[in-house]
C-alpha positions in Angstrom: 0.2 0.2 -0.2 1.2 3.7 -0.4 1.5 5.7 2.7 -1.1 8.3 2.2 0.5 11.8 3.1 -2.4 14.1 4.3 -2.9 17.2 5.3 -4.9 19.7 7.4 -5.7 23.6 6.7 -6.9 25.2 9.9 -7.4 29.1 10.7 -5.0 30.2 13.4 -5.1 33.8 15.2 -1.4 35.1 15.1 -1.5 37.4 18.5 -0.4 41.0 17.6 -3.8 42.2 18.5 -5.6 41.5 15.3 -7.0 38.6 14.3 -5.3 37.7 11.3 -6.2 34.4 9.1 -3.1 32.3 8.5 -3.2 28.4 6.8 -0.7 26.2 9.1 -0.2 22.5 7.9 -0.4 20.0 10.4 2.7 17.4 9.6 2.3 14.0 9.5 3.4 11.5 12.5 6.4 9.9 10.5 7.5 14.0 9.5 7.5 14.9 13.1 9.4 11.3 14.2 11.9 11.6 11.4 12.4 15.2 12.5 12.6 14.1 15.7 15.0 11.4 15.4 17.2 13.1 13.2 18.1 16.0 16.1 18.5 13.0 18.5 21.0 11.4 16.3 22.8 14.3 15.5 23.2 14.7 19.3 24.0 11.5 20.4 26.8 11.5 17.3 28.4 14.8 18.2 27.9 14.5 22.2 31.5 13.9 23.2 32.5 16.9 21.2 29.4 19.1 22.6 31.6 22.1 23.3 32.4 22.2 19.6 28.6 23.5 19.1 28.2 24.7 22.6 26.4 28.5 22.5 27.9 31.7 24.2 27.3 34.5 24.7 29.0 37.5 22.6 32.6 38.3 24.4 31.1 41.2 26.6 28.4 39.1 28.2 30.4 36.2 29.3 30.6 34.5 32.5 32.9 31.7 33.3 30.6 28.6 32.8 30.4 30.2 29.4 33.3 27.9 27.7 33.8 25.1 25.1 33.9 22.3 27.8 31.9 19.4 27.2 29.3 19.5 30.3 29.8 16.4 32.6 27.4 13.6 32.1 25.7 14.5 35.4 25.1 18.0 34.9 21.8 19.2 34.8 22.3 20.6 31.1 22.5 17.0 30.5 20.0 16.1 32.7 17.4 17.6 30.6 18.8 16.0 27.4 18.2 13.1 28.8 14.3 13.8 30.2 13.6 14.3 25.9 15.9 11.5 24.9 13.6 9.2 27.2 10.7 11.0 25.9 11.6 9.9 22.4 12.8 6.7 23.4 9.0 5.8 24.4 7.8 6.4 21.0 10.9 5.7 18.7 11.1 2.4 16.7 14.7 2.6 17.2 16.5 1.0 20.5 19.8 3.4 20.2 17.7 5.9 22.2 17.1 4.0 25.2 20.1 2.3 24.7 22.2 5.1 24.9 20.7 6.2 28.1 21.2 2.7 29.7 24.7 2.9 28.9 25.0 6.6 30.1 23.7 5.2 33.4 25.5 2.2 34.3 29.2 4.7 33.2 28.1 6.7 35.9 26.8 4.3 38.1 23.3 5.4 38.3 24.7 8.5 40.7 23.4 12.0 41.3 25.9 14.5 40.7 28.1 15.8 43.3 25.6 18.6 45.0 24.0 17.1 47.8 21.2 19.7 48.2 21.4 21.5 44.7 18.5 21.0 42.4 20.4 21.2 39.8 21.9 17.8 40.5 19.2 15.7 41.1 17.9 16.2 37.1 19.4 13.2 36.1 17.4 11.3 38.5 14.5 11.6 36.1 15.9 8.9 33.8 16.8 6.4 36.1 13.9 6.3 37.7 11.9 6.4 34.0 14.3 3.2 33.0 13.5 2.0 36.4 9.7 2.1 35.8 10.3 -0.5 32.8 9.5 -4.0 34.6 12.3 -5.5 31.9 14.9 -3.0 33.5 14.4 -2.9 36.6 17.7 -5.2 37.5 20.0 -2.5 35.3 18.3 0.9 36.0 19.5 1.4 40.0 17.7 3.7 42.0 19.4 3.1 45.6 21.7 6.4 44.7 18.5 8.7 44.2 17.1 7.5 47.0 19.8 7.6 49.6 20.3 11.2 48.4 17.1 12.1 48.8 16.8 10.0 52.4 19.9 12.4 53.4 18.0 15.3 52.6 14.8 14.7 54.3 16.8 13.6 57.2 18.7 16.8 57.3 17.8 20.2 59.2 19.3 21.4 56.0 17.4 19.8 53.9 14.1 21.7 55.1 15.3 25.1 54.8 13.9 26.9 51.3 15.9 25.0 48.4 14.4 25.9 45.6 14.8 29.8 45.0 15.1 29.8 41.4 12.3 29.1 38.9 14.5 26.6 36.7 14.9 24.4 39.9 11.1 23.2 39.5 11.6 21.4 36.1 15.6 20.0 37.8 13.9 18.2 40.5 10.5 18.4 41.1 9.8 15.3 38.8 12.4 13.4 40.3 11.0 13.2 43.9 7.4 12.8 42.6 8.4 10.0 40.6 10.2 8.4 43.0 7.5 8.6 45.5 5.3 6.8 43.1 7.8 4.0 42.5 8.4 3.4 46.1 4.9 4.3 47.2 6.3 6.3 49.8 4.6 9.1 49.8 7.0 11.1 51.9 8.8 12.2 49.1 5.8 13.5 47.5 5.1 15.5 50.7 8.7 17.4 50.1 8.6 17.7 46.7 5.0 19.8 47.4 6.9 21.7 50.6 9.5 22.9 48.9 7.3 23.6 45.1 5.0 25.7 47.5 7.8 27.8 48.9 9.5 28.7 45.5 5.3 29.6 43.7 4.9 31.7 46.9 8.1 33.5 46.3 8.4 33.9 42.9 5.2 33.3 41.3 3.7 36.6 39.7 -0.6 36.7 40.1 -1.2 39.1 37.3 1.2 38.0 34.3 0.6 34.4 35.4 4.3 33.8 35.1 7.6 32.9 37.3 10.2 35.3 37.9 13.9 33.8 37.5 14.5 34.5 40.8 14.0 37.4 43.5 16.3 39.6 42.1 13.7 40.2 39.3 11.1 42.0 41.2 12.0 45.4 40.5 13.3 44.7 36.7 11.8 46.1 33.7 11.8 45.8 30.0 12.5 48.4 28.1 8.6 48.5 26.9 7.9 48.9 31.3 7.1 45.5 31.6 8.2 43.2 34.1 11.3 40.5 32.9 9.9 37.0 32.8 12.5 34.9 31.1 11.3 32.8 28.5 13.5 29.4 29.2 12.7 30.2 32.8 9.0 29.8 32.9 9.8 27.1 30.2 11.7 24.9 33.1 8.6 25.4 35.0 5.9 24.4 32.5 7.8 21.7 30.9 8.4 21.0 34.4 5.0 20.6 35.0 4.0 18.4 32.1 6.9 15.6 33.5 5.7 16.1 37.2 1.6 15.9 36.8 1.5 12.8 35.8 3.0 10.9 38.6 0.9 12.7 41.3 -1.4 10.6 42.3 -4.9 11.0 40.8 -7.1 11.3 43.9 -4.2 13.3 45.7 -5.9 16.6 47.1 -2.5 18.7 45.9 -2.9 17.8 42.2 -5.1 20.8 41.4 -3.1 23.2 42.3 -0.1 22.3 39.5 -3.2 21.5 36.9 -3.9 25.1 37.4 -0.9 26.4 37.7 0.1 24.8 34.4 -3.2 26.2 32.9 -2.3 29.1 33.8 0.8 29.6 32.3 -0.8 28.1 29.3 -3.0 31.3 29.1 -0.3 33.9 29.1 1.4 31.9 26.7 -1.5 31.4 24.4 -1.6 35.8 24.6 2.5 36.2 24.4 3.0 33.8 21.2 5.0 35.9 18.4 3.9 35.8 14.4 6.7 33.5 13.4 5.3 30.9 16.2 7.8 31.5 18.9 8.3 33.1 22.2 10.6 36.0 23.0 13.6 35.6 25.1 11.8 38.1 27.7 8.1 37.0 27.4 6.5 40.3 27.5 9.3 42.6 25.8 8.9 44.2 22.9 9.4 41.9 19.6 12.1 44.8 18.1 14.2 44.0 21.5 14.4 40.3 20.7 14.6 40.4 16.8 16.0 36.6 16.8 14.0 33.4 17.5 14.7 31.3 20.6 14.3 27.6 20.5 14.8 26.4 24.2 12.0 28.5 25.7 9.7 27.6 22.8 10.5 23.9 22.6 9.6 23.9 26.5 6.5 25.6 26.0 5.4 23.3 22.6 6.2 20.3 24.8 3.9 21.4 27.6 0.9 22.7 25.5 1.0 19.4 23.4 1.0 17.5 26.4 -1.7 19.5 28.3 -3.8 18.8 24.8 -3.3 15.3 25.0 -3.9 14.7 28.6 -7.2 16.8 28.8 -5.8 19.9 30.4 -5.4 22.4 27.9 -8.8 22.8 24.9 -7.5 21.2 21.3 -9.7 23.8 19.9 -7.7 26.7 21.6 -4.5 25.5 21.6 -3.8 23.3 18.6 -3.3 26.5 16.1 -0.9 28.0 19.0 1.1 24.1 19.5 1.2 24.1 15.1 2.5 27.6 14.7 5.2 26.7 17.1 6.1 23.4 16.0 6.4 24.6 12.1 8.5 27.7 13.5 10.7 25.2 15.2 11.1 23.1 12.6 12.9 25.7 10.3 15.7 25.8 13.2 17.0 22.3 12.8 19.7 22.7 10.1 20.4 20.0 7.6 22.8 17.9 9.7 20.1 17.7 12.7 21.7 20.4 14.4 18.9 22.9 16.7 19.8 26.3 16.3 18.8 29.6 18.4 19.5 28.2 21.2 19.8 31.0 24.5 23.6 30.6 25.8 23.5 29.1 29.5 22.2 32.3 31.6 19.9 33.2 34.3 17.7 36.1 32.0 16.6 36.8 28.8 19.5 36.9 26.0 20.6 36.3 22.5 20.7 33.3 20.5 22.7 32.3 17.2 22.0 29.9 14.0 24.9 27.9 14.3 24.9 27.2 17.9 23.2 25.0 20.0 23.5 23.5 23.6 21.9 20.2 25.0 19.1 21.2 27.4 17.7 22.5 23.8 18.1 19.6 22.1 15.9 17.9 24.5 13.3 20.3 24.8 13.2 19.9 21.1 13.2 15.5 21.5 10.5 16.1 24.2 8.5 18.7 22.2 8.9 16.3 18.7 7.7 12.9 21.1 4.8 14.8 22.3 3.5 15.6 19.0 4.3 12.9 17.4 1.4 11.2 20.2 -0.7 13.9 19.6 -1.2 13.2 15.4 -1.3 9.6 16.2 -4.2 10.5 18.3 -6.3 12.8 16.6 -5.1 12.5 12.8 -4.5 8.8 12.8 -3.4 7.1 9.5 -6.0 5.3 9.1 -6.0 1.4 7.8 -7.1 1.2 4.1 -4.8 -0.7 2.0 -5.3 -2.5 -1.3 -5.3 -6.1 0.1 -8.0 -8.2 1.5 -9.3 -7.0 4.8 -10.0 -10.6 5.9 -11.1 -9.8 9.8 -11.3 -6.1 11.4 -10.0 -5.4 14.6 -8.0 -8.4 15.0 -4.4 -9.6 16.6 -2.6 -12.7 17.7 0.7 -14.0 19.0 2.5 -17.1 17.5 2.6 -19.8 19.7 -0.9 -20.7 18.8 -2.1 -23.0 16.2 -3.6 -23.1 14.0 -5.0 -19.5 14.3 -6.3 -19.9 10.9 -8.3 -22.7 9.1 -10.1 -23.4 5.6 -13.1 -25.3 5.1 -16.0 -25.5 2.9 -14.5 -22.4 1.2 -14.5 -20.5 4.0 -11.7 -18.3 5.7 -12.1 -19.0 9.6 -9.9 -16.7 11.4 -9.2 -16.5 15.3 -8.3 -13.0 16.5 -8.2 -11.0 19.8 -9.0 -7.2 19.7 -6.8 -5.2 20.7 -9.6 -2.6 21.3 -11.8 -4.8 23.6 -10.1 -7.8 24.4 -12.8 -9.4 22.8 -12.3 -13.2 22.0 -13.3 -12.7 18.1 -13.8 -15.0 14.8 -13.8 -14.0 11.1 -15.4 -15.5 8.7 -14.3 -14.8 5.0 -16.4 -16.5 1.8 -13.2 -17.3 -0.4 -15.3 -17.7 -3.1 -17.1 -14.8 -3.6 -14.1 -12.9 -1.3 -16.6 -11.3 1.0 -16.9 -10.9 4.6 -19.4 -13.3 5.7 -19.3 -11.5 9.6 -17.1 -11.4 12.7 -18.4 -12.9 15.7 -17.6 -12.6 19.6 -16.9 -15.8 21.4 -15.9 -14.4 24.6 -16.4 -10.4 25.4 -14.1 -8.0 27.1 -11.7 -11.1 28.1 -8.4 -9.6 27.9 -6.6 -7.1 25.8 -3.8 -9.0 25.1 -2.6 -11.1 22.2 -1.9 -14.0 23.6 -5.0 -15.0 24.3 -5.9 -15.5 20.9 -7.7 -19.0 20.4 -6.5 -22.4 18.6 -8.5 -23.8 16.1 -9.4 -27.5 15.0 -11.6 -28.7 12.0 -13.4 -31.6 13.9 -14.4 -34.9 11.3 -18.2 -33.6 11.8 -16.9 -30.5 9.3 -18.1 -28.5 13.3 -14.9 -26.3 14.2 -13.5 -26.1 17.6 -12.2 -23.0 19.0 -9.7 -23.1 22.6 -8.2 -20.1 23.9 -7.2 -18.8 27.7 -5.9 -16.0 29.1 -2.4 -15.1 29.0 -1.2 -17.2 32.1 -3.2 -15.6 34.8 -6.1 -18.2 35.0 -6.2 -22.0 35.3 -8.8 -22.1 32.9 -9.1 -23.3 29.3 -12.5 -21.8 27.6 -13.9 -23.8 24.3 -16.7 -23.5 22.2 -18.1 -25.7 18.9 -19.6 -24.6 16.0 -22.5 -26.1 13.7 -21.6 -28.5 11.4 -22.7 -26.1 8.3 -22.6 -23.1 9.7 -19.7 -21.1 11.0 -21.5 -17.8 12.2 -23.3 -20.6 14.7 -21.4 -21.7 18.2 -22.4 -23.2 21.1 -22.4 -21.2 24.5 -18.2 -21.5 25.7 -17.4 -24.0 28.5 -14.4 -24.2 30.7 -12.0 -26.7 31.8 -10.5 -26.1 35.1 -6.9 -26.9 36.1 -5.9 -27.8 39.4 -2.3 -27.5 40.7 -0.5 -25.7 43.0 0.3 -22.2 41.8 -0.9 -18.9 41.4 0.0 -18.8 37.4 -2.2 -19.7 34.9 -1.9 -21.4 31.4 -1.5 -19.7 27.8 -0.8 -20.9 24.2 -3.1 -23.6 22.9 -2.2 -25.4 20.0 -4.3 -28.3 18.9 -3.3 -31.5 16.8 -5.2 -34.7 16.4 -2.9 -38.2 16.5 -4.9 -40.8 14.4 -4.0 -44.0 15.9 -4.7 -42.9 19.2 -8.0 -41.5 18.4 -6.9 -38.2 20.3 -7.3 -34.6 20.1 -4.1 -33.0 22.1 -4.1 -29.5 23.0 -0.4 -28.7 23.7 0.0 -25.7 26.1 2.4 -23.8 28.8 1.4 -24.9 32.4 1.4 -22.3 35.2 3.1 -24.8 37.2 6.5 -24.9 36.1 6.1 -22.8 32.4 6.9 -25.7 30.9 5.1 -27.3 27.8 2.1 -29.6 28.8 -0.2 -31.3 27.3 -3.9 -32.6 27.5 -6.0 -34.6 25.9 -9.9 -35.4 24.4 -11.0 -38.3 22.9 -14.2 -37.2 21.5 -12.8 -34.2 19.0 -12.7 -31.2 22.1 -16.5 -32.0 24.1 -14.5 -32.8 26.9 -10.8 -32.9 28.2 -8.3 -34.5 30.5 -5.5 -36.3 31.0 -2.8 -33.6 31.7 0.6 -34.4 31.2 3.9 -33.0 31.7 5.9 -32.8 27.9 9.0 -31.0 28.1 11.0 -30.1 31.1 13.4 -27.3 31.2 17.2 -28.4 31.5 18.2 -24.2 32.2 18.6 -23.2 35.9 15.6 -21.7 37.4 11.9 -21.2 36.7 12.6 -21.2 32.7 10.5 -21.6 29.8 10.9 -23.6 26.7 9.3 -21.8 23.8 7.6 -24.6 21.1 6.3 -24.6 18.0 4.3 -27.6 16.5 4.1 -29.4 13.4 1.5 -32.5 11.8 4.3 -34.5 10.3 2.0 -37.4 9.4 -1.1 -38.5 11.2 0.4 -40.1 13.9 3.3 -38.2 14.6 3.8 -34.2 16.2 7.0 -32.4 15.3 8.3 -30.1 18.0 10.6 -27.5 17.7 11.8 -25.8 20.8 14.1 -23.4 22.8 15.9 -24.0 26.4 14.4 -20.8 27.6 12.9 -16.8 26.5 15.7 -15.1 24.3 15.6 -12.5 27.6 16.8 -15.2 30.2 19.2 -17.2 27.8 21.5 -18.0 24.7 18.9 -20.3 23.5 19.8 -23.4 21.2 17.4 -24.8 19.1 16.6 -28.2 19.4 13.6 -30.6 17.3 11.9 -33.9 17.8 9.2 -36.0 17.6 6.6 -37.7 19.1 4.3 -40.6 18.3 3.1 -43.7 20.3 3.9 -42.3 23.6 7.8 -41.6 23.2 10.4 -39.2 21.7 12.0 -40.0 18.5 15.1 -38.3 16.6 14.0 -37.1 13.0 15.8 -40.3 11.7 13.9 -42.5 13.6 15.9 -43.2 16.8 14.4 -43.1 20.1 15.4 -41.1 22.8 13.0 -42.2 25.6 9.1 -43.0 26.6 6.9 -40.3 28.2 6.4 -42.6 30.4 9.9 -42.0 31.7 8.4 -38.5 32.5 9.0 -35.5 30.3 11.6 -35.1 27.5 14.4 -32.8 29.5 15.1 -29.6 26.9 18.5 -31.0 26.1 17.6 -34.8 25.5 16.7 -33.5 21.9 19.0 -32.9 18.8 20.4 -30.0 18.6 19.8 -28.0 15.3 21.5 -24.5 16.4 23.9 -23.7 19.0 23.3 -20.4 20.7 25.5 -19.0 23.4 23.9 -21.1 25.8 24.8 -18.2 28.5 22.9 -15.7 30.8 25.3 -13.2 30.4 24.3 -10.0 28.5 25.9 -6.8 27.8 24.2 -4.0 30.0 21.9 -2.3 27.3 20.5 -5.7 25.8 17.0 -7.1 27.1 17.9 -10.4 25.3 21.1 -12.7 25.5 23.0 -12.1 22.0 23.1 -15.3 19.8 19.8 -16.3 21.0 17.6 -18.4 19.0 14.0 -18.5 19.0 11.4 -20.4 17.0 9.0 -19.1 14.9 7.6 -21.1 11.9 7.5 -25.4 11.1 6.4 -27.4 7.3 6.6 -30.4 6.3 7.5 -31.1 2.5 6.0 -33.6 0.2 8.3 -36.0 1.6 6.9 -35.3 5.3 10.7 -33.7 6.3 10.5 -31.0 8.6 11.3 -27.5 7.9 12.1 -25.4 10.8 12.3 -21.4 10.9 13.7 -19.5 13.4 14.5 -15.9 14.5 18.5 -15.2 15.8 19.0 -12.0 18.0 22.1 -10.7 17.7 21.3 -7.3 19.4 18.4 -4.9 19.9 19.1 -3.5 16.0 19.9 -6.8 14.2 17.8 -9.8 14.4 18.1 -12.6 11.2 16.0 -15.4 10.1 17.1 -18.8 9.6 15.9 -21.8 8.0 16.9 -25.7 9.1 15.7 -28.2 6.8 15.9 -31.9 7.1 16.8 -33.2 3.8 16.2 -37.3 4.3 19.8 -37.7 5.4 21.1 -34.6 7.1 19.8 -30.9 8.5 20.4 -28.1 6.1 20.7 -24.8 7.9 21.4 -21.1 6.6 20.7 -17.7 7.0 18.2 -16.4 4.7 17.3 -12.7 5.7 17.9 -9.8 7.9 14.8 -9.3 10.2 15.6 -5.9 11.3 15.0 -3.9 14.6 12.8 -4.9 17.5 9.4 -4.6 17.7 9.6 -2.8 21.2 12.5 -2.5 24.2 10.9 -4.8 26.6 10.5 -7.9 24.2 13.5 -7.0 22.5 13.7 -10.8 20.8 10.1 -9.9 18.8 10.6 -9.6 15.3 7.6 -8.8 12.3 8.2 -13.3 11.7 7.5 -15.5 9.0 6.0 -18.3 7.4 6.4 -21.2 5.1 3.8 -22.0 2.4 2.4 -25.4 4.2 2.2 -27.0 1.1 5.6 -25.8 0.0 7.9 -24.6 2.1 10.4 -23.6 -0.3 7.9 -20.6 -0.9 8.7 -18.3 2.4 6.8 -15.3 3.6 8.8 -12.8 6.3 8.0 -9.3 7.6 11.2 -6.8 8.2 11.9 -3.4 8.3 15.5 -3.3 7.1 16.7 -4.7 3.5 16.1 -8.4 3.8 19.2 -9.1 1.3 21.5 -6.6 3.1 20.2 -5.1 6.8 20.2 -1.6 5.3 17.9 0.2 7.3 14.7 1.6 5.0 13.8 4.0 7.6 10.0 2.8 7.4 7.6 0.3 8.5 7.5 -3.5 8.4 7.0 -4.7 5.2 5.9 -8.4 3.6 8.4 -10.1 1.1 8.5 -13.5 -0.4 11.1 -15.6 -1.5 11.6 -18.8 -3.3 14.4 -21.1 -1.3 15.7 -24.1 -2.2 18.2 -26.5 -0.3 21.4 -25.0 -1.7 20.1 -21.3 -1.0 20.8 -18.8 1.8 21.0 -15.0 2.2 23.8 -14.8 -0.6 21.6 -15.9 -3.4 18.1 -15.5 -2.3 16.0 -12.8 -4.1 12.8 -10.9 -2.0 10.3 -9.9 -4.1 8.0 -6.7 -1.9 4.1 -7.9 -1.5 4.1 -4.5 0.4 5.7 -1.3 0.0 5.8 2.1 1.8 3.0 1.0 4.2 1.3 3.7 6.6 1.1 0.8 9.4 3.2 -2.2 10.4 2.6 -5.2 8.1 4.3 -8.8 11.0 3.3 -11.9 11.6 2.3 -13.2 8.6 0.8 -17.1 8.2 -0.5 -19.2 4.9 -3.4 -21.2 5.6 -4.5 -23.6 2.5 -7.2 -26.1 1.9 -9.9 -27.4 -0.9 -7.7 -25.9 -3.5 -7.3 -22.2 -2.0 -4.3 -20.8 -0.1 -4.2 -17.6 1.7 -1.6 -15.5 3.3 -2.4 -13.4 6.1 -0.7 -11.1 8.5 -1.5 -8.5 11.0 -1.3 -4.4 9.5 -2.4 -1.3 11.8 -0.8 0.6 14.6 1.0 -2.3 16.9 3.1 -1.1 19.8 3.1 -3.9 22.1 1.3 -7.0 22.9 -1.6 -5.1 25.3 -1.8 -2.2 22.8 -2.3 -2.5 19.0 -5.1 -1.7 16.7 -4.4 -4.3 13.8 -6.5 -5.6 11.0 -6.2 -9.1 9.6 -5.4 -8.7 6.1 -3.7 -10.1 2.8 -3.6 -12.0 -0.3 -5.5 -14.6 -1.9 -2.9 -16.5 -3.2 -4.6 -19.6 -4.9 -8.1 -20.7 -5.9 -9.4 -24.0 -7.4 -9.9 -24.3 -10.9 
């Protein structure tokens, strides 16, 4: 699908005491994120030589701190940069931003800067605490030094004195105190912050102007036009700081209203003081002719605060959107070709000059925060629709990849299991392949849970009816299931429940339905809540009733580990099993394969390993197909263990030889796709494509995945956001590619053909379904952020139809 760029023309007011009509263009979310990343990339690349680009006042106005040295990495200047970089890391697809922050924190041992009481030296604690709030990063981002410093302050006599006697401090320290209170669930830190904040407010707030003086030395100073002097960046520190602070205040806390009201009052002043060029003067109430240059640090903080305020319901969209768009348009013009943000006022304490070709790291931080929040704004209020040139088989559906089959073809109907990312409904789509029209989308279980792990597995029963079976993601000891009418897939029984009994609070997940003919049993292979190991239960009546719960594979890696499994119906009596040692987050996985038949485990060449009566298969007892790093060790920036395999696709050829597809994690930005195929005598293992970047940080092993054609596994379909043959970053969303891969092919000989191009959203998790002369390629398309936050449709291509 071609990316649809769209523009909206709106009327804005120019604040020069009379209304003028001006057309402002709303940028696309893609334009905003790319510019924001460009600025971030430039800053990271030049970080060690930042002194070369530092804005300095004219020689006659320089102080001792106006120099060409690099700022200390724990200095407040960099602390503001890190705050903006973290905001970007929350919305960018690129891992470099969060990984850069992790490296900085680790390099500095997660310490605050040297002065115990000074708010400036607390600023870096913001990004420490932000990283620590990510469950996967708690063990990396230590908050102990920050907590120890703040505990010492609270328990000292000096700490009880007035600390924050300049308005900049309201950005530097209060968000750290509030977030520490939230993370530790200790209101002592919130109470301290509130007391100190009110001291500053009581001294420096001007109720008439609804602005903060920089400090008490400005009470009697005037602009040349007679107005009071209110420094733009000083108030930007406060306004941006409030946007960082307020989200961490308890919603039911009576003190919260004070901060929200202060924020809204400053916004009202900003509304009436914005210049015609979209910026704010370094002296907010001064005459524009006294401030001929634009100033981007204050403007960036104001832009960040305004867009955050609209996004969070504190500011009226209709009123403030014109202001926001004018400000962003002005900031765009201040970014040069290399990505440097110019016109940042040098370090100081009052309104001053700025220079086109010089910057400062705090200005970059404010810009990154503004761009990141604007990206959220456009995605929310002006989303790109999911219109596509491909067939939409089912709307509002998503799936994980450890449940199978997720789609089947029966009686010329494509039946698709899905889980709504909006409501948490368990959904079932029925698509008529002959007419190429949707029949309907059904809800099998309303409001189960927004989690793509909960998607059902499907099984066609001998009478033509279909069984659907699902469960919550490891937080309920229940399997749900229902059976359709034999002739009408729009009619289903009321769901039944199978209640598991075992001594653990963790629940079951991942359903896989396969029938074994010589046993007359339908197997449901799933992950158990008792030990997180592969387990099965069986049904002798094609899913009407269930029992015989059995531990199937046991982990060998020390600790509470979870082998991940993909299953394959090799023949009517044999189940192929491809699995790992553990989660790639915990271990550098090897990849194994075993076949299960007649209650016993066999290697692919038919040699027997053991019977199930002897106990579950230990993960290392099967044949190893790929040797990973075989360790728990990983670099500080890696969420997963390098050289870690993860099984993702299985198929068999016409001779029932298994083909196993898997991903390989090298680092957050570099995943690979690999295939290993049994030719009757040996395994043929090779790399077939670059898989690109992770889908998101917390699950850094997640890729777009790939699928085999179930009737001919030499036909392969992949999802990647890079050039699949070279790894070149294309700067776009994940696209779907296809290729013919024969036994002697590897990444150097394979030619990948795009099925999608220039897509507005990610195309991920393809599967191929075939039956009755039909063959269909399906995948997920739409906004997809993580397994509990997505809005995808199931789209695709009918590859083959009967003559």
